[in-house]
PDB file of C-alpha atoms and ligand atoms in Angstrom:
ATOM      1  CA  MET A   1      67.084   5.938 -74.877  1.00 47.00           C
ATOM      2  CA  GLY A   2      70.225   6.350 -76.953  1.00 56.00           C
ATOM      3  CA  ILE A   3      70.551   6.215 -80.699  1.00 64.00           C
ATOM      4  CA  GLU A   4      71.745   2.844 -81.874  1.00 74.00           C
ATOM      5  CA  ILE A   5      74.511   2.728 -84.473  1.00 77.00           C
ATOM      6  CA  ASP A   6      75.303  -0.465 -86.282  1.00 79.00           C
ATOM      7  CA  THR A   7      79.075  -0.901 -85.841  1.00 80.00           C
ATOM      8  CA  SER A   8      79.384  -4.033 -87.921  1.00 79.00           C
ATOM      9  CA  SER A   9      80.747  -2.029 -90.839  1.00 79.00           C
ATOM     10  CA  PRO A  10      83.758   0.389 -91.016  1.00 78.00           C
ATOM     11  CA  ALA A  11      81.313   3.219 -91.848  1.00 80.00           C
ATOM     12  CA  GLY A  12      79.258   2.339 -88.734  1.00 80.00           C
ATOM     13  CA  VAL A  13      82.399   2.404 -86.559  1.00 80.00           C
ATOM     14  CA  GLN A  14      83.329   5.825 -88.008  1.00 81.00           C
ATOM     15  CA  ALA A  15      79.801   7.112 -87.316  1.00 78.00           C
ATOM     16  CA  ALA A  16      79.931   5.813 -83.722  1.00 78.00           C
ATOM     17  CA  LEU A  17      83.330   7.425 -83.130  1.00 80.00           C
ATOM     18  CA  ALA A  18      82.120  10.720 -84.620  1.00 77.00           C
ATOM     19  CA  ALA A  19      79.040  10.645 -82.351  1.00 75.00           C
ATOM     20  CA  LEU A  20      81.267   9.953 -79.337  1.00 73.00           C
ATOM     21  CA  ALA A  21      83.670  12.788 -80.207  1.00 75.00           C
ATOM     22  CA  TRP A  22      80.741  15.155 -80.653  1.00 71.00           C
ATOM     23  CA  GLN A  23      79.373  14.266 -77.186  1.00 73.00           C
ATOM     24  CA  ILE A  24      82.814  14.776 -75.607  1.00 73.00           C
ATOM     25  CA  ASP A  25      83.009  18.169 -77.326  1.00 71.00           C
ATOM     26  CA  CYS A  26      79.628  18.997 -75.803  1.00 65.00           C
ATOM     27  CA  GLY A  27      81.040  18.338 -72.352  1.00 67.00           C
ATOM     28  CA  VAL A  28      79.621  14.884 -71.715  1.00 69.00           C
ATOM     29  CA  THR A  29      81.701  13.189 -69.032  1.00 66.00           C
ATOM     30  CA  GLU A  30      79.490  10.301 -67.920  1.00 66.00           C
ATOM     31  CA  PHE A  31      77.735   7.495 -69.714  1.00 63.00           C
ATOM     32  CA  ILE A  32      74.428   6.465 -68.275  1.00 70.00           C
ATOM     33  CA  GLY A  33      73.181   3.074 -69.347  1.00 69.00           C
ATOM     34  CA  ASP A  34      69.779   1.499 -69.059  1.00 71.00           C
ATOM     35  CA  ASP A  35      71.009  -0.723 -66.220  1.00 75.00           C
ATOM     36  CA  PRO A  36      72.830   0.464 -63.097  1.00 74.00           C
ATOM     37  CA  VAL A  37      76.554  -0.305 -62.873  1.00 70.00           C
ATOM     38  CA  ASN A  38      78.354  -1.029 -59.635  1.00 73.00           C
ATOM     39  CA  SER A  39      81.693   0.685 -60.275  1.00 66.00           C
ATOM     40  CA  TYR A  40      83.294  -1.187 -57.324  1.00 73.00           C
ATOM     41  CA  ASP A  41      82.744  -4.479 -59.151  1.00 72.00           C
ATOM     42  CA  LEU A  42      84.398  -3.338 -62.376  1.00 65.00           C
ATOM     43  CA  PRO A  43      87.781  -4.884 -63.197  1.00 62.00           C
ATOM     44  CA  GLU A  44      90.863  -2.607 -62.846  1.00 59.00           C
ATOM     45  CA  ARG A  45      90.737  -1.887 -66.508  1.00 54.00           C
ATOM     46  CA  ALA A  46      87.524  -2.183 -68.448  1.00 49.00           C
ATOM     47  CA  PRO A  47      87.756  -4.951 -71.036  1.00 50.00           C
ATOM     48  CA  TRP A  48      86.624  -2.591 -73.760  1.00 52.00           C
ATOM     49  CA  ALA A  49      89.507  -0.256 -72.908  1.00 51.00           C
ATOM     50  CA  ALA A  50      92.122  -3.018 -73.412  1.00 52.00           C
ATOM     51  CA  LYS A  51      94.007  -2.603 -76.649  1.00 55.00           C
ATOM     52  CA  PRO A  52      92.538  -5.135 -79.094  1.00 55.00           C
ATOM     53  CA  ALA A  53      94.838  -7.189 -81.227  1.00 58.00           C
ATOM     54  CA  ALA A  54      94.725  -5.759 -84.705  1.00 60.00           C
ATOM     55  CA  ALA A  55      92.621  -8.026 -86.827  1.00 63.00           C
ATOM     56  CA  PRO A  56      93.532  -8.255 -90.485  1.00 64.00           C
ATOM     57  CA  GLY A  57      91.529  -5.666 -92.392  1.00 66.00           C
ATOM     58  CA  ALA A  58      90.258  -3.986 -89.236  1.00 64.00           C
ATOM     59  CA  VAL A  59      89.646  -0.260 -89.221  1.00 65.00           C
ATOM     60  CA  ALA A  60      92.537   1.580 -87.546  1.00 65.00           C
ATOM     61  CA  PRO A  61      91.396   3.123 -84.256  1.00 61.00           C
ATOM     62  CA  PRO A  62      91.498   6.893 -84.123  1.00 65.00           C
ATOM     63  CA  ALA A  63      94.663   8.494 -82.770  1.00 69.00           C
ATOM     64  CA  ALA A  64      94.513   8.903 -79.003  1.00 70.00           C
ATOM     65  CA  ARG A  65      93.256  12.326 -77.937  1.00 72.00           C
ATOM     66  CA  PRO A  66      95.993  14.387 -76.327  1.00 71.00           C
ATOM     67  CA  ALA A  67      95.744  14.342 -72.557  1.00 74.00           C
ATOM     68  CA  PRO A  68      94.135  17.536 -71.270  1.00 70.00           C
ATOM     69  CA  THR A  69      96.599  20.051 -69.875  1.00 69.00           C
ATOM     70  CA  PRO A  70      96.473  19.716 -66.101  1.00 66.00           C
ATOM     71  CA  VAL A  71      95.041  22.780 -64.403  1.00 64.00           C
ATOM     72  CA  ALA A  72      97.319  23.732 -61.520  1.00 67.00           C
ATOM     73  CA  GLU A  73      94.625  25.051 -59.272  1.00 70.00           C
ATOM     74  CA  PHE A  74      90.877  25.482 -59.388  1.00 70.00           C
ATOM     75  CA  THR A  75      90.125  29.176 -59.760  1.00 71.00           C
ATOM     76  CA  PRO A  76      86.497  29.972 -59.002  1.00 75.00           C
ATOM     77  CA  ARG A  77      84.771  32.499 -61.229  1.00 85.00           C
ATOM     78  CA  ILE A  78      84.171  35.885 -59.580  1.00 87.00           C
ATOM     79  CA  THR A  79      81.703  38.584 -60.529  1.00 91.00           C
ATOM     80  CA  PRO A  80      82.863  42.108 -61.538  1.00 90.00           C
ATOM     81  CA  GLU A  81      81.538  43.377 -58.180  1.00 91.00           C
ATOM     82  CA  GLN A  82      83.591  40.773 -56.309  1.00 92.00           C
ATOM     83  CA  ARG A  83      86.662  41.686 -58.373  1.00 91.00           C
ATOM     84  CA  GLN A  84      86.114  45.381 -57.548  1.00 90.00           C
ATOM     85  CA  GLN A  85      85.772  44.574 -53.847  1.00 92.00           C
ATOM     86  CA  GLN A  86      88.932  42.461 -54.005  1.00 93.00           C
ATOM     87  CA  ALA A  87      90.846  45.386 -55.578  1.00 92.00           C
ATOM     88  CA  ALA A  88      89.493  47.765 -52.926  1.00 93.00           C
ATOM     89  CA  ASP A  89      90.513  45.386 -50.111  1.00 94.00           C
ATOM     90  CA  GLU A  90      93.988  45.039 -51.617  1.00 95.00           C
ATOM     91  CA  GLY A  91      94.219  48.849 -51.831  1.00 97.00           C
ATOM     92  CA  VAL A  92      93.290  49.285 -48.160  1.00 97.00           C
ATOM     93  CA  ALA A  93      95.811  46.623 -47.103  1.00 98.00           C
ATOM     94  CA  ALA A  94      98.547  48.275 -49.203  1.00 98.00           C
ATOM     95  CA  ALA A  95      97.651  51.718 -47.807  1.00 98.00           C
ATOM     96  CA  LYS A  96      97.870  50.423 -44.223  1.00 98.00           C
ATOM     97  CA  ALA A  97     101.287  48.877 -44.846  1.00 98.00           C
ATOM     98  CA  ALA A  98     102.657  51.958 -46.643  1.00 98.00           C
ATOM     99  CA  ALA A  99     101.312  54.406 -44.042  1.00 98.00           C
ATOM    100  CA  ARG A 100     102.577  52.323 -41.126  1.00 98.00           C
ATOM    101  CA  ALA A 101     106.068  52.197 -42.664  1.00 98.00           C
ATOM    102  CA  ALA A 102     106.326  56.009 -42.973  1.00 98.00           C
ATOM    103  CA  THR A 103     108.228  57.375 -39.993  1.00 98.00           C
ATOM    104  CA  ASP A 104     108.044  61.080 -40.907  1.00 98.00           C
ATOM    105  CA  LEU A 105     106.023  63.396 -43.130  1.00 98.00           C
ATOM    106  CA  ASP A 106     108.521  63.292 -46.010  1.00 98.00           C
ATOM    107  CA  ALA A 107     108.329  59.498 -46.008  1.00 98.00           C
ATOM    108  CA  LEU A 108     104.530  59.679 -45.935  1.00 98.00           C
ATOM    109  CA  ARG A 109     104.503  62.044 -48.924  1.00 98.00           C
ATOM    110  CA  ALA A 110     106.843  59.647 -50.785  1.00 98.00           C
ATOM    111  CA  ALA A 111     104.607  56.695 -49.859  1.00 98.00           C
ATOM    112  CA  LEU A 112     101.585  58.491 -51.328  1.00 98.00           C
ATOM    113  CA  ALA A 113     103.543  59.438 -54.448  1.00 98.00           C
ATOM    114  CA  GLY A 114     104.306  55.745 -55.002  1.00 98.00           C
ATOM    115  CA  PHE A 115     100.808  54.481 -54.175  1.00 98.00           C
ATOM    116  CA  GLU A 116      99.160  53.066 -57.307  1.00 97.00           C
ATOM    117  CA  HIS A 117      95.893  51.628 -55.953  1.00 97.00           C
ATOM    118  CA  CYS A 118      93.764  54.801 -56.107  1.00 97.00           C
ATOM    119  CA  GLU A 119      92.452  55.560 -59.605  1.00 96.00           C
ATOM    120  CA  LEU A 120      92.163  59.300 -58.881  1.00 97.00           C
ATOM    121  CA  LYS A 121      95.941  59.516 -59.196  1.00 97.00           C
ATOM    122  CA  GLN A 122      95.761  58.764 -62.938  1.00 96.00           C
ATOM    123  CA  GLY A 123      93.615  61.818 -63.697  1.00 95.00           C
ATOM    124  CA  ALA A 124      95.371  64.298 -61.386  1.00 97.00           C
ATOM    125  CA  LYS A 125      98.235  66.650 -62.252  1.00 97.00           C
ATOM    126  CA  SER A 126      99.591  66.932 -58.712  1.00 98.00           C
ATOM    127  CA  LEU A 127      99.839  65.146 -55.431  1.00 98.00           C
ATOM    128  CA  VAL A 128      98.392  67.706 -53.004  1.00 98.00           C
ATOM    129  CA  PHE A 129      99.960  66.774 -49.670  1.00 98.00           C
ATOM    130  CA  SER A 130      99.763  69.699 -47.232  1.00 98.00           C
ATOM    131  CA  ASP A 131     100.547  73.313 -46.488  1.00 98.00           C
ATOM    132  CA  GLY A 132     101.444  75.215 -43.323  1.00 98.00           C
ATOM    133  CA  GLN A 133     103.515  74.165 -40.351  1.00 98.00           C
ATOM    134  CA  PRO A 134     103.730  70.565 -39.121  1.00 98.00           C
ATOM    135  CA  GLY A 135     103.468  70.745 -35.339  1.00 97.00           C
ATOM    136  CA  ALA A 136     100.884  73.562 -35.456  1.00 98.00           C
ATOM    137  CA  ARG A 137      98.262  73.334 -32.721  1.00 98.00           C
ATOM    138  CA  VAL A 138      95.404  73.220 -35.263  1.00 98.00           C
ATOM    139  CA  LEU A 139      95.184  70.822 -38.207  1.00 98.00           C
ATOM    140  CA  VAL A 140      92.509  71.543 -40.819  1.00 99.00           C
ATOM    141  CA  LEU A 141      91.361  68.431 -42.711  1.00 98.00           C
ATOM    142  CA  GLY A 142      89.577  69.252 -45.988  1.00 98.00           C
ATOM    143  CA  GLU A 143      87.902  67.060 -48.593  1.00 98.00           C
ATOM    144  CA  ALA A 144      89.924  66.928 -51.814  1.00 98.00           C
ATOM    145  CA  PRO A 145      91.837  69.264 -54.115  1.00 98.00           C
ATOM    146  CA  GLY A 146      89.876  71.208 -56.720  1.00 98.00           C
ATOM    147  CA  ARG A 147      91.167  72.607 -60.003  1.00 97.00           C
ATOM    148  CA  ASP A 148      93.298  75.377 -58.451  1.00 98.00           C
ATOM    149  CA  GLU A 149      94.825  73.054 -55.853  1.00 98.00           C
ATOM    150  CA  ASP A 150      95.608  70.446 -58.532  1.00 98.00           C
ATOM    151  CA  LEU A 151      97.378  73.136 -60.596  1.00 98.00           C
ATOM    152  CA  HIS A 152      99.431  74.508 -57.675  1.00 98.00           C
ATOM    153  CA  GLY A 153      99.989  71.281 -55.695  1.00 98.00           C
ATOM    154  CA  LYS A 154      98.763  72.945 -52.454  1.00 98.00           C
ATOM    155  CA  PRO A 155      95.510  72.562 -50.512  1.00 98.00           C
ATOM    156  CA  PHE A 156      92.928  75.355 -50.258  1.00 98.00           C
ATOM    157  CA  VAL A 157      94.373  77.929 -52.665  1.00 98.00           C
ATOM    158  CA  GLY A 158      91.162  78.703 -54.618  1.00 97.00           C
ATOM    159  CA  ALA A 159      88.278  80.928 -53.565  1.00 98.00           C
ATOM    160  CA  ALA A 160      87.266  78.590 -50.694  1.00 98.00           C
ATOM    161  CA  GLY A 161      90.891  78.536 -49.531  1.00 98.00           C
ATOM    162  CA  GLN A 162      91.056  82.320 -49.421  1.00 98.00           C
ATOM    163  CA  LEU A 163      87.954  82.399 -47.220  1.00 98.00           C
ATOM    164  CA  LEU A 164      89.485  79.678 -45.029  1.00 98.00           C
ATOM    165  CA  ASP A 165      92.597  81.848 -44.556  1.00 98.00           C
ATOM    166  CA  ARG A 166      90.433  84.844 -43.547  1.00 98.00           C
ATOM    167  CA  MET A 167      88.396  82.708 -41.122  1.00 98.00           C
ATOM    168  CA  PHE A 168      91.462  81.439 -39.255  1.00 98.00           C
ATOM    169  CA  ALA A 169      93.198  84.815 -39.382  1.00 98.00           C
ATOM    170  CA  ALA A 170      90.189  86.096 -37.411  1.00 98.00           C
ATOM    171  CA  ILE A 171      91.245  83.841 -34.493  1.00 98.00           C
ATOM    172  CA  GLY A 172      94.947  84.610 -34.929  1.00 98.00           C
ATOM    173  CA  LEU A 173      96.022  81.500 -36.905  1.00 98.00           C
ATOM    174  CA  SER A 174      97.801  81.382 -40.260  1.00 98.00           C
ATOM    175  CA  ARG A 175      99.369  78.731 -42.496  1.00 98.00           C
ATOM    176  CA  ASP A 176     102.216  81.198 -43.113  1.00 98.00           C
ATOM    177  CA  SER A 177     103.128  81.655 -39.456  1.00 98.00           C
ATOM    178  CA  ALA A 178     106.510  80.251 -38.441  1.00 97.00           C
ATOM    179  CA  ASP A 179     105.455  80.363 -34.780  1.00 97.00           C
ATOM    180  CA  LEU A 180     103.734  77.070 -33.879  1.00 97.00           C
ATOM    181  CA  GLN A 181     101.438  78.900 -31.417  1.00 97.00           C
ATOM    182  CA  SER A 182      99.790  80.832 -34.243  1.00 98.00           C
ATOM    183  CA  ALA A 183     100.439  78.381 -37.098  1.00 98.00           C
ATOM    184  CA  LEU A 184      97.976  76.240 -39.030  1.00 98.00           C
ATOM    185  CA  TYR A 185      98.571  72.913 -40.777  1.00 98.00           C
ATOM    186  CA  ILE A 186      96.279  72.055 -43.704  1.00 98.00           C
ATOM    187  CA  THR A 187      95.710  68.790 -45.546  1.00 98.00           C
ATOM    188  CA  ASN A 188      92.889  66.869 -47.260  1.00 98.00           C
ATOM    189  CA  VAL A 189      91.426  63.372 -47.049  1.00 98.00           C
ATOM    190  CA  MET A 190      92.113  62.868 -50.765  1.00 98.00           C
ATOM    191  CA  PRO A 191      95.534  63.918 -52.079  1.00 98.00           C
ATOM    192  CA  TRP A 192      94.327  63.767 -55.718  1.00 98.00           C
ATOM    193  CA  ARG A 193      91.591  65.767 -57.421  1.00 98.00           C
ATOM    194  CA  PRO A 194      88.462  63.727 -58.208  1.00 98.00           C
ATOM    195  CA  PRO A 195      87.360  64.262 -61.838  1.00 96.00           C
ATOM    196  CA  GLY A 196      84.877  67.103 -62.201  1.00 95.00           C
ATOM    197  CA  ASN A 197      85.220  67.834 -58.456  1.00 94.00           C
ATOM    198  CA  ARG A 198      82.824  64.977 -57.665  1.00 97.00           C
ATOM    199  CA  ASP A 199      82.618  63.741 -54.071  1.00 96.00           C
ATOM    200  CA  PRO A 200      85.111  60.987 -53.295  1.00 97.00           C
ATOM    201  CA  SER A 201      83.445  57.557 -53.106  1.00 97.00           C
ATOM    202  CA  PRO A 202      83.250  55.621 -49.793  1.00 97.00           C
ATOM    203  CA  GLU A 203      85.794  53.141 -51.240  1.00 96.00           C
ATOM    204  CA  GLU A 204      88.239  55.952 -52.097  1.00 97.00           C
ATOM    205  CA  ILE A 205      87.846  57.444 -48.621  1.00 98.00           C
ATOM    206  CA  ALA A 206      88.415  54.040 -46.974  1.00 98.00           C
ATOM    207  CA  MET A 207      91.575  53.569 -49.043  1.00 98.00           C
ATOM    208  CA  MET A 208      93.027  56.937 -48.017  1.00 98.00           C
ATOM    209  CA  ARG A 209      92.042  56.672 -44.347  1.00 98.00           C
ATOM    210  CA  PRO A 210      95.265  54.891 -43.219  1.00 98.00           C
ATOM    211  CA  PHE A 211      97.294  57.733 -44.783  1.00 98.00           C
ATOM    212  CA  VAL A 212      95.119  60.387 -43.126  1.00 98.00           C
ATOM    213  CA  GLU A 213      95.484  58.741 -39.718  1.00 98.00           C
ATOM    214  CA  ARG A 214      99.257  58.484 -40.080  1.00 98.00           C
ATOM    215  CA  HIS A 215      99.410  62.077 -41.354  1.00 98.00           C
ATOM    216  CA  ILE A 216      97.669  63.292 -38.196  1.00 98.00           C
ATOM    217  CA  GLU A 217      99.880  61.151 -35.930  1.00 98.00           C
ATOM    218  CA  LEU A 218     103.012  62.580 -37.555  1.00 98.00           C
ATOM    219  CA  ALA A 219     101.796  66.217 -37.583  1.00 98.00           C
ATOM    220  CA  ARG A 220     100.765  65.948 -33.853  1.00 98.00           C
ATOM    221  CA  PRO A 221      98.072  68.668 -33.730  1.00 98.00           C
ATOM    222  CA  GLN A 222      96.319  69.574 -30.479  1.00 97.00           C
ATOM    223  CA  VAL A 223      92.969  69.982 -32.243  1.00 98.00           C
ATOM    224  CA  ILE A 224      91.558  68.741 -35.589  1.00 98.00           C
ATOM    225  CA  VAL A 225      89.041  70.754 -37.645  1.00 99.00           C
ATOM    226  CA  LEU A 226      86.982  68.698 -40.110  1.00 98.00           C
ATOM    227  CA  MET A 227      85.879  70.816 -43.065  1.00 98.00           C
ATOM    228  CA  GLY A 228      82.706  69.291 -44.541  1.00 98.00           C
ATOM    229  CA  ASN A 229      81.303  65.800 -44.989  1.00 98.00           C
ATOM    230  CA  THR A 230      84.255  63.894 -46.475  1.00 98.00           C
ATOM    231  CA  PRO A 231      86.565  64.307 -43.462  1.00 98.00           C
ATOM    232  CA  CYS A 232      83.625  63.493 -41.150  1.00 98.00           C
ATOM    233  CA  SER A 233      83.118  60.245 -43.094  1.00 98.00           C
ATOM    234  CA  ALA A 234      86.841  59.478 -42.940  1.00 98.00           C
ATOM    235  CA  LEU A 235      87.437  60.129 -39.231  1.00 98.00           C
ATOM    236  CA  LEU A 236      84.019  59.829 -37.578  1.00 98.00           C
ATOM    237  CA  GLY A 237      82.302  57.385 -39.932  1.00 97.00           C
ATOM    238  CA  ALA A 238      79.395  59.864 -39.982  1.00 97.00           C
ATOM    239  CA  LYS A 239      77.815  62.262 -42.461  1.00 93.00           C
ATOM    240  CA  GLY A 240      75.495  65.242 -42.045  1.00 97.00           C
ATOM    241  CA  ILE A 241      77.755  68.226 -41.477  1.00 98.00           C
ATOM    242  CA  LEU A 242      74.868  70.604 -40.715  1.00 98.00           C
ATOM    243  CA  ARG A 243      73.955  68.349 -37.764  1.00 98.00           C
ATOM    244  CA  LEU A 244      77.552  67.522 -36.699  1.00 98.00           C
ATOM    245  CA  ARG A 245      79.052  71.024 -36.887  1.00 98.00           C
ATOM    246  CA  GLY A 246      79.704  72.985 -33.751  1.00 98.00           C
ATOM    247  CA  THR A 247      79.929  70.000 -31.367  1.00 98.00           C
ATOM    248  CA  TRP A 248      83.259  68.742 -30.067  1.00 98.00           C
ATOM    249  CA  THR A 249      83.911  65.063 -30.540  1.00 98.00           C
ATOM    250  CA  THR A 250      86.997  62.822 -30.413  1.00 98.00           C
ATOM    251  CA  ALA A 251      88.964  61.013 -33.096  1.00 98.00           C
ATOM    252  CA  LEU A 252      92.450  59.515 -32.905  1.00 98.00           C
ATOM    253  CA  ASP A 253      92.543  60.549 -29.225  1.00 97.00           C
ATOM    254  CA  ARG A 254      92.233  64.226 -30.131  1.00 98.00           C
ATOM    255  CA  PRO A 255      89.450  66.802 -29.866  1.00 98.00           C
ATOM    256  CA  VAL A 256      87.725  67.237 -33.204  1.00 98.00           C
ATOM    257  CA  MET A 257      85.476  70.099 -34.368  1.00 98.00           C
ATOM    258  CA  PRO A 258      83.367  69.533 -37.510  1.00 98.00           C
ATOM    259  CA  MET A 259      82.659  72.772 -39.432  1.00 98.00           C
ATOM    260  CA  THR A 260      80.805  73.710 -42.582  1.00 98.00           C
ATOM    261  CA  HIS A 261      83.156  73.867 -45.565  1.00 98.00           C
ATOM    262  CA  PRO A 262      84.181  77.374 -46.733  1.00 98.00           C
ATOM    263  CA  ALA A 263      82.808  76.526 -50.207  1.00 98.00           C
ATOM    264  CA  TYR A 264      79.415  76.040 -48.528  1.00 98.00           C
ATOM    265  CA  LEU A 265      79.823  79.357 -46.709  1.00 98.00           C
ATOM    266  CA  LEU A 266      80.506  81.094 -50.031  1.00 98.00           C
ATOM    267  CA  ARG A 267      77.180  79.771 -51.330  1.00 98.00           C
ATOM    268  CA  ASN A 268      75.329  80.317 -48.032  1.00 98.00           C
ATOM    269  CA  PRO A 269      76.674  83.484 -46.391  1.00 98.00           C
ATOM    270  CA  ALA A 270      74.002  83.277 -43.664  1.00 98.00           C
ATOM    271  CA  ALA A 271      75.799  80.194 -42.290  1.00 98.00           C
ATOM    272  CA  LYS A 272      78.896  82.310 -41.494  1.00 98.00           C
ATOM    273  CA  ARG A 273      77.441  83.286 -38.130  1.00 98.00           C
ATOM    274  CA  GLU A 274      77.522  79.636 -36.947  1.00 98.00           C
ATOM    275  CA  ALA A 275      80.981  79.154 -38.458  1.00 98.00           C
ATOM    276  CA  TRP A 276      82.196  82.122 -36.423  1.00 98.00           C
ATOM    277  CA  ALA A 277      80.837  80.493 -33.252  1.00 98.00           C
ATOM    278  CA  ASP A 278      82.753  77.306 -34.165  1.00 98.00           C
ATOM    279  CA  LEU A 279      85.970  79.297 -34.689  1.00 98.00           C
ATOM    280  CA  LEU A 280      85.576  80.929 -31.259  1.00 98.00           C
ATOM    281  CA  ALA A 281      85.099  77.463 -29.710  1.00 98.00           C
ATOM    282  CA  ILE A 282      88.360  76.352 -31.353  1.00 98.00           C
ATOM    283  CA  ARG A 283      90.228  79.400 -30.058  1.00 98.00           C
ATOM    284  CA  GLU A 284      88.934  78.717 -26.549  1.00 97.00           C
ATOM    285  CA  ARG A 285      89.997  75.068 -26.684  1.00 97.00           C
ATOM    286  CA  LEU A 286      93.642  75.821 -27.502  1.00 96.00           C
ATOM    287  CA  THR A 287      95.920  75.609 -24.500  1.00 79.00           C
ATOM    288  CA  PRO A 288      98.664  78.229 -24.499  1.00 78.00           C
TER     289      PRO A 288
HETATM  290  N1  LIG B 301      88.280  72.079 -50.882  1.00 53.12           N
HETATM  291  C1  LIG B 301      88.895  71.193 -50.063  1.00 53.12           C
HETATM  292  O1  LIG B 301      88.238  70.514 -49.288  1.00 53.12           O
HETATM  293  N2  LIG B 301      90.210  71.089 -50.130  1.00 53.12           N
HETATM  294  C2  LIG B 301      90.955  71.827 -50.933  1.00 53.12           C
HETATM  295  O2  LIG B 301      92.160  71.674 -50.930  1.00 53.12           O
HETATM  296  C3  LIG B 301      90.298  72.746 -51.772  1.00 53.12           C
HETATM  297  C4  LIG B 301      88.958  72.870 -51.732  1.00 53.12           C
END
């Protein structure tokens, strides 16, 4: 039941109009009467909507409300999680397009330098692209730059990097070798240092994956070595380096050897024995 307002006086009309305006402000869009109305039977224009002839002494009707601004398109509301997912999807699509367009390693480095979808870039000093010789038979894929790498703009230059150099020197390979037979090429899944050396998130890895794949295609290694969990996630879609290490698998049509990361070996020297076995397996796999 509605509230009845006596509209026989100017004050009553004002009160009725005020009540109507208040309901419109509240979002009321429909009037529901006590009796059902068949809208198909209504005349083109409701009689009460026709402009009445101004009677002498009648109260002036209120000024017409301005027509609402037409909304061009209905934009559904999205949650913060959906917005985040949308940004991540856009980042992956942009990464695929940029990586595909790069026809050599210099172009790929430039594409990464201009890539704005990964937030890690904002907090990093350097883009850490690679070191060693493109075309080397072995490509080492690490996780992400740490503090030293971010400062120098080169992968694996800190304590873990020095151990990595000694490990590969033991099977006759070096990033400094000009001879492709004995050279090494080194890069990371993430080209920017994650804050506080945290692990890269699955979304960040997925965004960089198109660049990593193109990087490997352009560097054309015979064999890929995955150092730790992040590169295993990126190329194999699998985690658990202690289970994966030491067994050859395939990614991007190339033989792949997962190994424990040199930083892990620094903390767990007993694991060096298995790492040595993995290095010997790599040496054996290389065709002259
Ligand atoms: N650890 C990595 O995985 N990559 C680097 O470049 C340095 C440390």
